[in-house]
Amino acid sequence: MTTLSAPVTGLRARRLPKWAPWAVAAGSVLLSYLIVYAGGLLGGGIVLTAIASVVLYLLLLWLAARQVEGGRAARNRLASSLIYSAFILALLPLVSVAWTLVNKGVERLDGDFFGHSMNGITAFDANGGAYHAIIGTLEQAGIATLITVPLGVGAAIYIVEYGRGRLAAAIRFFVDVMTGIPSIVAGLFVLAFWVYVVYPLYSPDGKPGYSGLAASLALSVLMLPTITRSTEEMLRLVPDALREGSYALGIPKWKTIMRVVLPTALPGIVTGVMLAIARACGETAPVLLVAGGFNSINMNPFVGNQSSLAIYIWDQAGSASKYAPARAWAAALTLVGLVLALTIAAKLLARRSKLER
């Protein structure tokens, strides 16, 4: 019996060198620059040049891979390149915004900006800061967080762990509805309910009045659906085996939720809370509607008008003073830095608590 076997010519397929994609990318950028930007094709421009570079890179890389590695490997490289290109395109706006904020905001980041308010500052004065707005943002967001986190987490626990039937479905439905309401509607609700109905009941003169607390209530309405929905999804990701193991040891359900379920889902819950806080810190319309804005420092969030960084940015961006744009950019950079610092601190706190357990 004769056995026929083909000789082995090689166990490794042909591959492009590791430097080939980088060389193709450099060539694509150079050709696009010469043809589109320098040559003025279709009007030129940096954006059009970047788009042409990406398209040319994908085409040239696919042709080179098809010639050397074959059609299947070429399609794989094309798909991988598309994924990387999408990531870079999604990252560009973020990098552009961050660079613009840092570039234009550092001009007024000084002691005067952080230590003074806009009280008595006219359009002809280069001084003035955002101390009053920073205080207002911290107080309003802090009170809103204290109100909303227990309510949102508690509602999510009920939906996931206890809720059954129509009540749980109704709560979930209204949370979804609240997610899409405009921010100005939350401000109008607090204005009609708190400012004009509740506030006059304990006000010394019996008249409606603006306050930082009213702004916190409006922000709570906006934060509640985000915290509830994100916490619900995180609790659903906790494996049932953890709950069943706890029940098998005779641990009550409430203690299982507090000591097993919530600690497991804590990182995701913290992320949802920080997203809600970030949205609250950037809201302008509801805060302006119920807090009124104020150029002086008001440490009391329960009485009197109060400003915030979002209102400060809006006010300075629309001011006719030549010094106002620098203050607006500095306030925007301060707001982003404040949210970033709170997010990092919350992440580190959640990670440390998880490690200690």
Short mmCIF file of C-alpha atoms in Angstrom, two decimals:
data_model
loop_
_atom_site.label_atom_id
_atom_site.label_comp_id
_atom_site.label_asym_id
_atom_site.label_seq_id
_atom_site.Cartn_x
_atom_site.Cartn_y
_atom_site.Cartn_z
CA MET A 1 0.00 0.00 0.00
CA THR A 2 1.47 3.28 -1.09
CA THR A 3 0.98 6.44 0.98
CA LEU A 4 1.21 9.75 -0.82
CA SER A 5 2.24 12.80 1.17
CA ALA A 6 3.01 16.33 0.05
CA PRO A 7 6.30 17.81 1.16
CA VAL A 8 6.08 20.40 3.93
CA THR A 9 7.19 23.70 2.49
CA GLY A 10 6.83 25.74 5.68
CA LEU A 11 4.90 25.93 8.91
CA ARG A 12 4.68 29.72 9.11
CA ALA A 13 2.64 31.89 6.77
CA ARG A 14 4.05 35.03 5.22
CA ARG A 15 3.54 38.11 7.38
CA LEU A 16 4.06 41.82 6.93
CA PRO A 17 6.96 43.23 8.95
CA LYS A 18 6.03 44.92 12.21
CA TRP A 19 7.16 48.25 10.86
CA ALA A 20 4.97 47.99 7.75
CA PRO A 21 1.73 49.46 9.26
CA TRP A 22 3.67 52.40 10.66
CA ALA A 23 5.36 52.99 7.32
CA VAL A 24 1.99 52.83 5.56
CA ALA A 25 0.54 55.30 8.10
CA ALA A 26 3.43 57.73 7.60
CA GLY A 27 3.12 57.47 3.84
CA SER A 28 -0.64 58.01 3.99
CA VAL A 29 -0.25 61.13 6.09
CA LEU A 30 2.45 62.50 3.79
CA LEU A 31 0.45 61.83 0.61
CA SER A 32 -2.72 63.30 2.11
CA TYR A 33 -0.83 66.39 3.18
CA LEU A 34 0.68 66.90 -0.26
CA ILE A 35 -2.55 66.25 -2.16
CA VAL A 36 -5.26 67.66 0.09
CA TYR A 37 -3.65 70.25 2.38
CA ALA A 38 -0.80 71.60 0.25
CA GLY A 39 -2.47 70.89 -3.08
CA GLY A 40 -5.78 72.41 -2.04
CA LEU A 41 -7.90 69.48 -3.22
CA LEU A 42 -11.58 69.93 -2.23
CA GLY A 43 -10.68 73.09 -0.35
CA GLY A 44 -7.94 71.55 1.81
CA GLY A 45 -8.06 71.85 5.57
CA ILE A 46 -6.75 69.82 8.49
CA VAL A 47 -9.99 67.88 9.02
CA LEU A 48 -10.23 66.83 5.37
CA THR A 49 -6.54 65.91 5.41
CA ALA A 50 -7.05 63.69 8.46
CA ILE A 51 -10.03 61.94 6.86
CA ALA A 52 -8.08 61.39 3.65
CA SER A 53 -5.15 59.98 5.66
CA VAL A 54 -7.37 57.43 7.39
CA VAL A 55 -9.04 56.32 4.15
CA LEU A 56 -5.73 56.10 2.32
CA TYR A 57 -4.13 54.19 5.18
CA LEU A 58 -6.91 51.59 5.23
CA LEU A 59 -6.75 51.15 1.46
CA LEU A 60 -2.95 50.85 1.25
CA LEU A 61 -2.73 48.52 4.26
CA TRP A 62 -5.42 46.25 2.82
CA LEU A 63 -3.63 46.10 -0.55
CA ALA A 64 -0.26 45.36 1.06
CA ALA A 65 -1.71 42.67 3.35
CA ARG A 66 -3.61 41.06 0.49
CA GLN A 67 -0.49 40.91 -1.64
CA VAL A 68 1.72 39.41 1.10
CA GLU A 69 -0.55 37.61 3.56
CA GLY A 70 -3.61 36.73 1.51
CA GLY A 71 -7.23 37.85 1.42
CA ARG A 72 -8.28 36.45 4.80
CA ALA A 73 -5.45 38.09 6.72
CA ALA A 74 -6.04 41.31 4.79
CA ARG A 75 -9.67 41.42 5.90
CA ASN A 76 -8.57 40.80 9.48
CA ARG A 77 -6.09 43.67 9.34
CA LEU A 78 -8.73 45.93 7.80
CA ALA A 79 -11.23 45.15 10.55
CA SER A 80 -8.61 45.73 13.27
CA SER A 81 -7.57 49.02 11.68
CA LEU A 82 -11.19 50.16 11.53
CA ILE A 83 -11.56 49.48 15.26
CA TYR A 84 -8.38 51.41 16.09
CA SER A 85 -9.45 54.26 13.80
CA ALA A 86 -12.86 54.47 15.48
CA PHE A 87 -11.17 54.62 18.88
CA ILE A 88 -8.87 57.43 17.77
CA LEU A 89 -11.74 59.38 16.18
CA ALA A 90 -13.76 59.05 19.38
CA LEU A 91 -10.78 60.17 21.43
CA LEU A 92 -10.02 63.25 19.33
CA PRO A 93 -12.96 65.40 20.56
CA LEU A 94 -12.09 64.61 24.18
CA VAL A 95 -8.44 65.50 23.66
CA SER A 96 -9.43 68.65 21.76
CA VAL A 97 -11.78 69.82 24.53
CA ALA A 98 -9.22 69.08 27.24
CA TRP A 99 -6.46 70.88 25.36
CA THR A 100 -8.68 73.92 24.69
CA LEU A 101 -9.71 74.14 28.35
CA VAL A 102 -6.15 73.90 29.61
CA ASN A 103 -4.78 76.27 26.97
CA LYS A 104 -7.34 79.01 27.58
CA GLY A 105 -8.15 78.39 31.22
CA VAL A 106 -4.73 78.61 32.83
CA GLU A 107 -4.51 82.33 32.14
CA ARG A 108 -6.71 83.25 35.14
CA LEU A 109 -5.96 80.35 37.47
CA ASP A 110 -4.45 82.46 40.22
CA GLY A 111 -5.05 83.31 43.85
CA ASP A 112 -7.38 86.16 43.01
CA PHE A 113 -9.62 83.86 40.97
CA PHE A 114 -9.98 81.31 43.77
CA GLY A 115 -10.08 83.79 46.66
CA HIS A 116 -12.47 86.52 45.52
CA SER A 117 -15.98 86.87 44.19
CA MET A 118 -17.46 89.16 41.53
CA ASN A 119 -18.90 91.59 44.10
CA GLY A 120 -18.19 95.13 42.95
CA ILE A 121 -16.37 94.00 39.78
CA THR A 122 -17.34 96.01 36.70
CA ALA A 123 -16.75 95.34 33.02
CA PHE A 124 -13.58 97.46 33.18
CA ASP A 125 -11.96 95.48 36.03
CA ALA A 126 -9.54 92.67 35.25
CA ASN A 127 -9.84 91.16 38.72
CA GLY A 128 -12.67 89.13 40.16
CA GLY A 129 -12.91 85.42 40.77
CA ALA A 130 -15.20 82.45 41.18
CA TYR A 131 -14.91 81.77 44.91
CA HIS A 132 -18.63 82.32 45.43
CA ALA A 133 -19.49 80.06 42.48
CA ILE A 134 -17.21 77.26 43.70
CA ILE A 135 -18.82 77.39 47.14
CA GLY A 136 -22.27 77.30 45.58
CA THR A 137 -21.45 74.33 43.35
CA LEU A 138 -19.97 72.31 46.21
CA GLU A 139 -22.90 73.01 48.53
CA GLN A 140 -25.61 72.41 45.94
CA ALA A 141 -24.06 69.23 44.54
CA GLY A 142 -23.26 67.97 48.05
CA ILE A 143 -26.81 68.43 49.34
CA ALA A 144 -28.25 66.91 46.17
CA THR A 145 -25.96 63.89 46.57
CA LEU A 146 -26.99 63.41 50.21
CA ILE A 147 -30.63 63.48 49.17
CA THR A 148 -30.42 61.41 46.01
CA VAL A 149 -27.97 58.59 46.75
CA PRO A 150 -30.04 56.94 49.51
CA LEU A 151 -33.23 57.31 47.48
CA GLY A 152 -31.72 56.03 44.24
CA VAL A 153 -29.85 53.11 45.78
CA GLY A 154 -32.87 52.19 47.90
CA ALA A 155 -35.18 52.24 44.88
CA ALA A 156 -32.76 50.06 42.91
CA ILE A 157 -32.49 47.58 45.80
CA TYR A 158 -36.27 47.33 45.97
CA ILE A 159 -36.60 46.77 42.22
CA VAL A 160 -33.91 44.08 42.06
CA GLU A 161 -34.21 42.31 45.41
CA TYR A 162 -37.81 42.80 46.55
CA GLY A 163 -39.93 44.28 43.79
CA ARG A 164 -42.35 42.02 41.96
CA GLY A 165 -45.39 42.68 39.85
CA ARG A 166 -46.97 45.96 38.89
CA LEU A 167 -45.35 48.19 41.51
CA ALA A 168 -41.81 47.35 40.46
CA ALA A 169 -42.77 47.75 36.78
CA ALA A 170 -44.36 51.13 37.54
CA ILE A 171 -41.26 52.34 39.40
CA ARG A 172 -39.02 51.21 36.56
CA PHE A 173 -41.29 52.95 34.03
CA PHE A 174 -41.27 56.28 35.87
CA VAL A 175 -37.49 56.10 36.31
CA ASP A 176 -37.16 55.68 32.54
CA VAL A 177 -39.51 58.62 31.98
CA MET A 178 -37.56 60.83 34.40
CA THR A 179 -34.32 60.00 32.59
CA GLY A 180 -35.49 61.87 29.51
CA ILE A 181 -37.06 64.98 31.04
CA PRO A 182 -35.40 68.30 30.18
CA SER A 183 -33.50 69.95 32.98
CA ILE A 184 -35.62 73.09 32.78
CA VAL A 185 -38.69 71.00 33.68
CA ALA A 186 -37.03 69.94 36.94
CA GLY A 187 -36.33 73.59 37.67
CA LEU A 188 -39.93 74.59 36.94
CA PHE A 189 -41.20 71.82 39.21
CA VAL A 190 -39.08 72.97 42.15
CA LEU A 191 -39.94 76.60 41.40
CA ALA A 192 -43.67 75.90 41.52
CA PHE A 193 -43.56 73.51 44.48
CA TRP A 194 -40.74 74.66 46.74
CA VAL A 195 -40.06 78.33 45.97
CA TYR A 196 -43.71 79.44 45.73
CA VAL A 197 -45.46 76.97 48.07
CA VAL A 198 -43.13 75.47 50.69
CA TYR A 199 -40.55 78.25 51.18
CA PRO A 200 -43.11 80.93 52.20
CA LEU A 201 -44.34 78.64 54.99
CA TYR A 202 -41.13 78.99 57.03
CA SER A 203 -39.90 82.29 55.60
CA PRO A 204 -39.98 85.17 58.12
CA ASP A 205 -41.78 87.49 55.71
CA GLY A 206 -43.91 84.77 54.13
CA LYS A 207 -42.65 85.55 50.63
CA PRO A 208 -41.16 83.21 48.03
CA GLY A 209 -37.39 83.19 47.82
CA TYR A 210 -34.47 81.67 45.95
CA SER A 211 -31.95 79.47 47.72
CA GLY A 212 -29.19 76.96 47.13
CA LEU A 213 -31.38 74.27 48.68
CA ALA A 214 -33.95 74.77 45.94
CA ALA A 215 -31.18 74.28 43.39
CA SER A 216 -30.16 71.08 45.19
CA LEU A 217 -33.73 69.78 44.97
CA ALA A 218 -33.84 70.49 41.24
CA LEU A 219 -30.51 68.72 40.77
CA SER A 220 -31.81 65.78 42.82
CA VAL A 221 -34.67 65.32 40.37
CA LEU A 222 -32.11 65.08 37.55
CA MET A 223 -29.71 62.80 39.45
CA LEU A 224 -32.28 60.33 40.78
CA PRO A 225 -33.01 58.39 37.55
CA THR A 226 -29.33 58.09 36.65
CA ILE A 227 -28.37 56.71 40.06
CA THR A 228 -31.37 54.39 40.21
CA ARG A 229 -30.88 52.94 36.76
CA SER A 230 -27.10 52.49 37.06
CA THR A 231 -27.40 50.92 40.51
CA GLU A 232 -30.11 48.57 39.27
CA GLU A 233 -27.93 47.34 36.44
CA MET A 234 -24.96 46.83 38.76
CA LEU A 235 -27.04 44.85 41.25
CA ARG A 236 -28.32 42.60 38.46
CA LEU A 237 -24.71 41.81 37.52
CA VAL A 238 -24.00 40.36 40.98
CA PRO A 239 -24.04 36.53 40.57
CA ASP A 240 -26.96 34.75 42.24
CA ALA A 241 -24.47 32.21 43.59
CA LEU A 242 -23.23 34.83 46.07
CA ARG A 243 -26.72 35.43 47.38
CA GLU A 244 -27.47 31.69 47.56
CA GLY A 245 -24.23 30.99 49.42
CA SER A 246 -25.08 33.68 51.95
CA TYR A 247 -28.59 32.33 52.43
CA ALA A 248 -27.18 28.82 52.88
CA LEU A 249 -25.13 30.08 55.81
CA GLY A 250 -28.27 31.36 57.46
CA ILE A 251 -27.62 35.07 56.87
CA PRO A 252 -30.80 37.17 56.58
CA LYS A 253 -31.68 38.78 53.28
CA TRP A 254 -31.16 42.36 54.45
CA LYS A 255 -27.71 41.54 55.78
CA THR A 256 -26.87 39.67 52.56
CA ILE A 257 -27.74 42.78 50.60
CA MET A 258 -25.71 45.06 52.87
CA ARG A 259 -22.64 42.84 53.32
CA VAL A 260 -22.48 40.85 50.06
CA VAL A 261 -24.51 42.37 47.23
CA LEU A 262 -23.78 46.08 47.70
CA PRO A 263 -20.01 45.68 48.30
CA THR A 264 -19.74 43.54 45.17
CA ALA A 265 -21.55 46.14 43.06
CA LEU A 266 -19.92 49.14 44.77
CA PRO A 267 -17.47 50.14 41.97
CA GLY A 268 -20.28 50.30 39.41
CA ILE A 269 -22.56 52.14 41.83
CA VAL A 270 -19.84 54.73 42.48
CA THR A 271 -19.42 55.24 38.74
CA GLY A 272 -23.14 55.88 38.33
CA VAL A 273 -23.17 58.31 41.24
CA MET A 274 -20.23 60.25 39.83
CA LEU A 275 -21.90 60.47 36.42
CA ALA A 276 -24.97 61.93 38.09
CA ILE A 277 -22.86 64.40 40.09
CA ALA A 278 -21.01 65.47 36.95
CA ARG A 279 -24.30 66.16 35.21
CA ALA A 280 -25.59 68.08 38.21
CA CYS A 281 -22.48 70.26 38.45
CA GLY A 282 -22.84 71.27 34.80
CA GLU A 283 -26.53 72.23 34.88
CA THR A 284 -27.31 75.92 34.37
CA ALA A 285 -31.03 76.37 33.64
CA PRO A 286 -32.58 74.77 36.75
CA VAL A 287 -30.04 76.37 39.11
CA LEU A 288 -30.54 79.80 37.55
CA LEU A 289 -34.31 79.36 37.78
CA VAL A 290 -34.49 78.54 41.49
CA ALA A 291 -31.21 79.90 42.94
CA GLY A 292 -31.14 83.12 40.92
CA GLY A 293 -27.38 83.54 40.82
CA PHE A 294 -25.41 85.95 42.96
CA ASN A 295 -22.15 87.88 42.59
CA SER A 296 -21.34 87.84 46.31
CA ILE A 297 -20.41 85.02 48.65
CA ASN A 298 -23.35 83.25 50.29
CA MET A 299 -22.32 80.40 52.56
CA ASN A 300 -25.89 79.65 53.64
CA PRO A 301 -27.60 77.39 51.07
CA PHE A 302 -30.97 77.67 52.83
CA VAL A 303 -31.53 81.41 52.51
CA GLY A 304 -30.81 83.87 49.72
CA ASN A 305 -29.60 83.73 46.15
CA GLN A 306 -26.59 81.59 45.36
CA SER A 307 -24.40 81.14 42.33
CA SER A 308 -22.68 78.11 40.81
CA LEU A 309 -19.84 77.51 38.41
CA ALA A 310 -22.26 76.74 35.57
CA ILE A 311 -24.08 80.05 36.12
CA TYR A 312 -20.75 81.85 36.45
CA ILE A 313 -19.56 80.45 33.11
CA TRP A 314 -22.84 81.39 31.43
CA ASP A 315 -22.72 84.91 32.87
CA GLN A 316 -19.08 85.56 31.96
CA ALA A 317 -19.42 84.07 28.47
CA GLY A 318 -22.21 86.53 27.71
CA SER A 319 -20.53 89.54 29.28
CA ALA A 320 -19.31 92.44 27.15
CA SER A 321 -16.12 92.84 29.17
CA LYS A 322 -12.87 91.92 27.47
CA TYR A 323 -11.75 90.25 30.72
CA ALA A 324 -14.82 88.01 30.98
CA PRO A 325 -13.82 85.26 28.48
CA ALA A 326 -10.66 84.46 30.45
CA ARG A 327 -12.73 84.13 33.63
CA ALA A 328 -15.23 81.90 31.83
CA TRP A 329 -12.52 79.55 30.53
CA ALA A 330 -10.87 79.43 33.96
CA ALA A 331 -14.22 78.55 35.56
CA ALA A 332 -14.82 75.82 32.98
CA LEU A 333 -11.40 74.34 33.68
CA THR A 334 -12.09 74.55 37.42
CA LEU A 335 -15.41 72.74 36.98
CA VAL A 336 -13.84 69.93 34.96
CA GLY A 337 -10.98 69.63 37.45
CA LEU A 338 -13.43 69.55 40.36
CA VAL A 339 -15.47 66.73 38.81
CA LEU A 340 -12.27 64.86 37.92
CA ALA A 341 -10.94 65.17 41.47
CA LEU A 342 -14.23 63.95 42.96
CA THR A 343 -14.32 61.01 40.55
CA ILE A 344 -10.75 59.94 41.35
CA ALA A 345 -11.37 60.28 45.09
CA ALA A 346 -14.56 58.22 44.89
CA LYS A 347 -12.85 55.52 42.82
CA LEU A 348 -9.95 55.29 45.24
CA LEU A 349 -12.32 55.14 48.20
CA ALA A 350 -14.37 52.36 46.60
CA ARG A 351 -11.22 50.42 45.69
CA ARG A 352 -9.80 50.77 49.21
CA SER A 353 -13.06 49.59 50.78
CA LYS A 354 -13.13 46.58 48.48
CA LEU A 355 -9.54 45.64 49.34
CA GLU A 356 -10.19 45.97 53.07
CA ARG A 357 -13.08 43.58 52.85
#
